[in-house]
Coordinates of N, CA and C in Angstrom, one line a residue:
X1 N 11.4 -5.6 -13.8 CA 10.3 -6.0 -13.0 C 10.6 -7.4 -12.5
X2 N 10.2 -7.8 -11.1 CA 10.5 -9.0 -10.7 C 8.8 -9.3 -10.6
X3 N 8.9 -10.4 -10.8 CA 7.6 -11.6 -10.5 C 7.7 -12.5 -9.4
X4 N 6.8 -11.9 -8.5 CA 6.4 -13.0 -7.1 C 5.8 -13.5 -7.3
X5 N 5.9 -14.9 -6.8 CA 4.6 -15.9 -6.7 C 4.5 -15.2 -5.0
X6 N 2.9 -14.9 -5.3 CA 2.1 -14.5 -4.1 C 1.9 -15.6 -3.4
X7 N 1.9 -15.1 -2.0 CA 1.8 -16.2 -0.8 C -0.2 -16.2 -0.6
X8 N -0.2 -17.6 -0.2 CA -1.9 -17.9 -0.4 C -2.0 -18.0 1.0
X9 N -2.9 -18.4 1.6 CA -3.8 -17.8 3.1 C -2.6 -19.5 3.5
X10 N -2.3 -19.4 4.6 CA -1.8 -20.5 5.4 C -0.8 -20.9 5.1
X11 N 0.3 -19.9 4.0 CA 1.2 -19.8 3.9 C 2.6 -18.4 4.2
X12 N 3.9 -19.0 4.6 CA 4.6 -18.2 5.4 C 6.0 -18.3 5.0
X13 N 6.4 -17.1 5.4 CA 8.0 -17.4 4.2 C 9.2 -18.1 5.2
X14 N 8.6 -18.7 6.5 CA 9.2 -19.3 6.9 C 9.5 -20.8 6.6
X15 N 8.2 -21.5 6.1 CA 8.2 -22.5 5.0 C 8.9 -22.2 3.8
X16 N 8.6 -21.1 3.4 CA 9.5 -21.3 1.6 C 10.9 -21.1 1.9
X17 N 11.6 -20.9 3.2 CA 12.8 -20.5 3.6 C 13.6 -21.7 3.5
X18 N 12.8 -22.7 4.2 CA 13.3 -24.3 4.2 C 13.7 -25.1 2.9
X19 N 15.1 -25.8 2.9 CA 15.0 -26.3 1.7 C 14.3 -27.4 1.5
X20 N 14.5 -28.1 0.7 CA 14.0 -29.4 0.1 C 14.9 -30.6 0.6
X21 N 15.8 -30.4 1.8 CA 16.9 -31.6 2.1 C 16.5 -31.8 3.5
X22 N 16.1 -30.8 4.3 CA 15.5 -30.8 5.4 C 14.4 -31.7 5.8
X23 N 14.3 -32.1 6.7 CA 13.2 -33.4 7.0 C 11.7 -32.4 7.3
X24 N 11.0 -32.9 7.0 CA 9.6 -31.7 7.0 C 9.5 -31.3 8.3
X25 N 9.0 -30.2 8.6 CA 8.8 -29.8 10.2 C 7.2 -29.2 10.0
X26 N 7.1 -28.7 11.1 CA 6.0 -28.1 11.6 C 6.2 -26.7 11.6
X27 N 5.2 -26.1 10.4 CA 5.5 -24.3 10.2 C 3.8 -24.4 10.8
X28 N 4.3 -22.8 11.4 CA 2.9 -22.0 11.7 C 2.0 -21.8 10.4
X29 N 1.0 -21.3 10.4 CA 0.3 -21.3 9.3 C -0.2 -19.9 9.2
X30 N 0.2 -19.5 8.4 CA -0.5 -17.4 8.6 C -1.6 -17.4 8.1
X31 N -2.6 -17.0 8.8 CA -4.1 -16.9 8.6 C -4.2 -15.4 9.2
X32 N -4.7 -14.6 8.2 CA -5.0 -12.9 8.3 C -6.1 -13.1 9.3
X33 N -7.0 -14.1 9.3 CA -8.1 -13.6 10.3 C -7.7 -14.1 12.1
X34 N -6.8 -14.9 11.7 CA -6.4 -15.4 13.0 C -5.3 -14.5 13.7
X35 N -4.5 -14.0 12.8 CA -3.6 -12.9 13.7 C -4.7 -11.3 14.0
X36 N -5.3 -11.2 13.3 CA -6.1 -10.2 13.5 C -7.2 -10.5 15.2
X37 N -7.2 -11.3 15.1 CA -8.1 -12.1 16.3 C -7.1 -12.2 17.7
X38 N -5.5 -12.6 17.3 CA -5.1 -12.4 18.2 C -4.2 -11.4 18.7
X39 N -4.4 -9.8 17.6 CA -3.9 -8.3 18.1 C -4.9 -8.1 19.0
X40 N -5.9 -8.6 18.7 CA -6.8 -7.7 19.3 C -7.2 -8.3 20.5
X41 N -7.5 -9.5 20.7 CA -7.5 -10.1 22.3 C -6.1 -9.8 23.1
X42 N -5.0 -9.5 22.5 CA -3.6 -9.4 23.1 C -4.2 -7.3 23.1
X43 N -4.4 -6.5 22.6 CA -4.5 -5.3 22.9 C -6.0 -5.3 24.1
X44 N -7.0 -5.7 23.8 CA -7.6 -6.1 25.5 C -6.9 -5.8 26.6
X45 N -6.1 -7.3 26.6 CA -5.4 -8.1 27.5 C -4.4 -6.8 27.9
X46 N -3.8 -6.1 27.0 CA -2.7 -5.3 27.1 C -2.9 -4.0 28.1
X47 N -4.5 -3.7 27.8 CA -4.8 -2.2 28.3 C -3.7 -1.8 29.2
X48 N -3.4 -0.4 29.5 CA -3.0 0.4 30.7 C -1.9 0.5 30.1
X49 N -0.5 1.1 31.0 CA 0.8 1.9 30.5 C 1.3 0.8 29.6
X50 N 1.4 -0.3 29.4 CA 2.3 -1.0 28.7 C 1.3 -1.2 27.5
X51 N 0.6 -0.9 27.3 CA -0.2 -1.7 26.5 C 1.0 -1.2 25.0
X52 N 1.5 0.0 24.6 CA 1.7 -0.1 22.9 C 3.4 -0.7 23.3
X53 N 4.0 -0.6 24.5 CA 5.2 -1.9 24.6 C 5.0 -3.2 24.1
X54 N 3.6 -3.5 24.7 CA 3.8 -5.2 24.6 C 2.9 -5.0 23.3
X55 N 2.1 -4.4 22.5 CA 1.4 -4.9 20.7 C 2.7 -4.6 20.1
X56 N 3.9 -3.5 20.2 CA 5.3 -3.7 19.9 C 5.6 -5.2 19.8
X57 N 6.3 -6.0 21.1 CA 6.5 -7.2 21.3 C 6.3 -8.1 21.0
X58 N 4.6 -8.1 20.7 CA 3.8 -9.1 20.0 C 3.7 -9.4 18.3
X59 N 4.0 -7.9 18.0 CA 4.2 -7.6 16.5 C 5.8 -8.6 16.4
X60 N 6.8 -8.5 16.9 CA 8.3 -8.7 16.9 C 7.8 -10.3 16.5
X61 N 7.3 -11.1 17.8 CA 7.3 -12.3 18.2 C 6.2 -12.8 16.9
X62 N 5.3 -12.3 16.1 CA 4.5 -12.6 15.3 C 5.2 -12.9 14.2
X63 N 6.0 -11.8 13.8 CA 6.7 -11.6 12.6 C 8.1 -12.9 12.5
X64 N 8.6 -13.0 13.8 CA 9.9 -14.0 13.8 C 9.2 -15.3 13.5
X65 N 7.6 -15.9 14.3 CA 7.4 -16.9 14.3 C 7.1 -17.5 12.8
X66 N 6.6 -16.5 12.0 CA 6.4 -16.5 10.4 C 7.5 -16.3 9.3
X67 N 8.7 -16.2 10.2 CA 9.8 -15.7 9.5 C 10.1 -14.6 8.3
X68 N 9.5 -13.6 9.0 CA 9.6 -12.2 8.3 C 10.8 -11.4 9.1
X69 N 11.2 -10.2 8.3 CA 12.4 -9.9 9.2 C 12.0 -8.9 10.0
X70 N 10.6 -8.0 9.9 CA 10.0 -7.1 10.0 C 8.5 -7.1 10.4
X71 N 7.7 -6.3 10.9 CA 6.6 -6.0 11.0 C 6.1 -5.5 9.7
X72 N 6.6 -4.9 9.3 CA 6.5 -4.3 7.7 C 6.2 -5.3 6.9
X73 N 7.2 -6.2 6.7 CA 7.2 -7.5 5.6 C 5.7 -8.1 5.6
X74 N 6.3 -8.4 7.2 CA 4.2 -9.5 7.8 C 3.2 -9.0 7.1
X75 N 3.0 -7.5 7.5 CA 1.8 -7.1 7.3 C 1.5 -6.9 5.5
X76 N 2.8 -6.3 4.9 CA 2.3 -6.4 3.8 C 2.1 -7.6 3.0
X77 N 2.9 -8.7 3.2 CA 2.5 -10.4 3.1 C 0.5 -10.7 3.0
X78 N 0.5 -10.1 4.4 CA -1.0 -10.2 4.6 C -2.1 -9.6 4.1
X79 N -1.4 -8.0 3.9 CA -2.4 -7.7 2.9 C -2.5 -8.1 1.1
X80 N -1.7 -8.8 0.7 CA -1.2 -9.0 -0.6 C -2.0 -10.7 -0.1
X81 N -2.2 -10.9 0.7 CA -2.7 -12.4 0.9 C -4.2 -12.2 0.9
X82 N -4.5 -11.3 1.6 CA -6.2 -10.7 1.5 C -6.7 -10.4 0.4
X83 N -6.1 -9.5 -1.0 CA -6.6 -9.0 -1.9 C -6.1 -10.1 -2.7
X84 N -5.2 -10.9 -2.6 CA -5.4 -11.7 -3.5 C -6.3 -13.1 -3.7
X85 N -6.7 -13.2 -2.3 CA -7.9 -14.6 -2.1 C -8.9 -13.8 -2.7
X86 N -9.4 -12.4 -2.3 CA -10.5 -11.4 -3.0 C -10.5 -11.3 -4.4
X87 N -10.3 -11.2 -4.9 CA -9.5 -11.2 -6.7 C -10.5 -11.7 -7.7
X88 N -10.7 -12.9 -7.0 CA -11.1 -14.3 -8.2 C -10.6 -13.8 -9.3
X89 N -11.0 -13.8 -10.4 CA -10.4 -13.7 -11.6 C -10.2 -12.5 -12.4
X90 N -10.0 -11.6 -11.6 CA -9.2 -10.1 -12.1 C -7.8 -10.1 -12.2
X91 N -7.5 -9.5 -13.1 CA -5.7 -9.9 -13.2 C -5.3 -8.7 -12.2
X92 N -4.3 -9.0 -11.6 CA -3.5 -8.5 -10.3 C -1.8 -7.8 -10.5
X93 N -2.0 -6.5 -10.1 CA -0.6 -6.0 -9.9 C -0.3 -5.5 -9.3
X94 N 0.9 -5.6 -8.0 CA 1.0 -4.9 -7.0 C 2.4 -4.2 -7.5
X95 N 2.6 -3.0 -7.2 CA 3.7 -2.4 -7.5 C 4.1 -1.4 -6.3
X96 N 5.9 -2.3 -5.7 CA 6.2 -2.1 -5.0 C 7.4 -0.5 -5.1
X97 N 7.2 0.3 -4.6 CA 8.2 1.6 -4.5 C 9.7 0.7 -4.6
X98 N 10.9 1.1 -5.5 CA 11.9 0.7 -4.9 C 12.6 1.2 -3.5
X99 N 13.8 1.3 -3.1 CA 14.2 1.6 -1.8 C 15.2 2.4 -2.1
X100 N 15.6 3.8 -2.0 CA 16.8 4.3 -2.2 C 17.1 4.3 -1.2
X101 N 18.9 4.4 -1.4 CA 20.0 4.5 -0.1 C 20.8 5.3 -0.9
X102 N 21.4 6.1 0.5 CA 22.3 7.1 0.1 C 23.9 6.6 0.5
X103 N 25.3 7.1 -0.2 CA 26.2 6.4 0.1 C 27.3 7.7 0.7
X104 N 28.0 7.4 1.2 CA 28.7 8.9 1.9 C 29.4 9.4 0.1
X105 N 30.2 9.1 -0.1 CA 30.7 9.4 -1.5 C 30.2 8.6 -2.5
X106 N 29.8 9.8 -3.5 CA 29.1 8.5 -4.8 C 30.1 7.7 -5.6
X107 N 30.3 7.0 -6.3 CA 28.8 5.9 -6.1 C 29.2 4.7 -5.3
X108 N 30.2 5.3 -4.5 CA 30.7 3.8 -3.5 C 31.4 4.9 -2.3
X109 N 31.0 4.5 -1.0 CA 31.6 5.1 0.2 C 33.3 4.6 0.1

């Protein structure tokens, strides 16, 4: 089993990426209600043929500016950030599926 320290509301693994030698900078701040505010004024905005290109796009550009490698990562970040501010004092366990890969010959291509 591995143990995450869960990410709290206004935090981004683009910050925890940074070391400690680096001069402080200016990280985005992930707020679930604020990206949710801005899919949805950006899917408005988007209507007509392009519209699932560019929420594509904007997912990409969401996820780099937070430093996730994926859409995937983001969103589950966020939901693990939602149920954990919800919680108060219930003990919490998220359990993640591991990831199988297949190799051309086992157990090394």
């Amino acid at each position: 089993m591995i143990i995450e320290k869960p990410f709290q509301m206004g935090e981004s693994i683009a910050k925890e990426k940074a070391t400690s030698d680096l001069t402080p900078l200016s990280y985005p701040l992930l707020n679930v209600d604020s990206e949710l505010e801005i899919a949805l004024d950006s899917k408005v905005a988007f209507e007509g043929n392009l519209e699932n290109q560019k929420m594509k796009e904007l997912g990409l550009e969401r996820e780099r500016i937070h430093g996730w490698h994926n859409a995937y990562e983001l969103s589950k970040a966020m939901g693990e950030i939602v149920i954990n501010s919800m919680r108060g004092d219930i003990p919490l366990v998220i359990i993640g599926p591991t990831i199988i890969e297949r190799t051309l010959k086992d157990p090394f291509p």
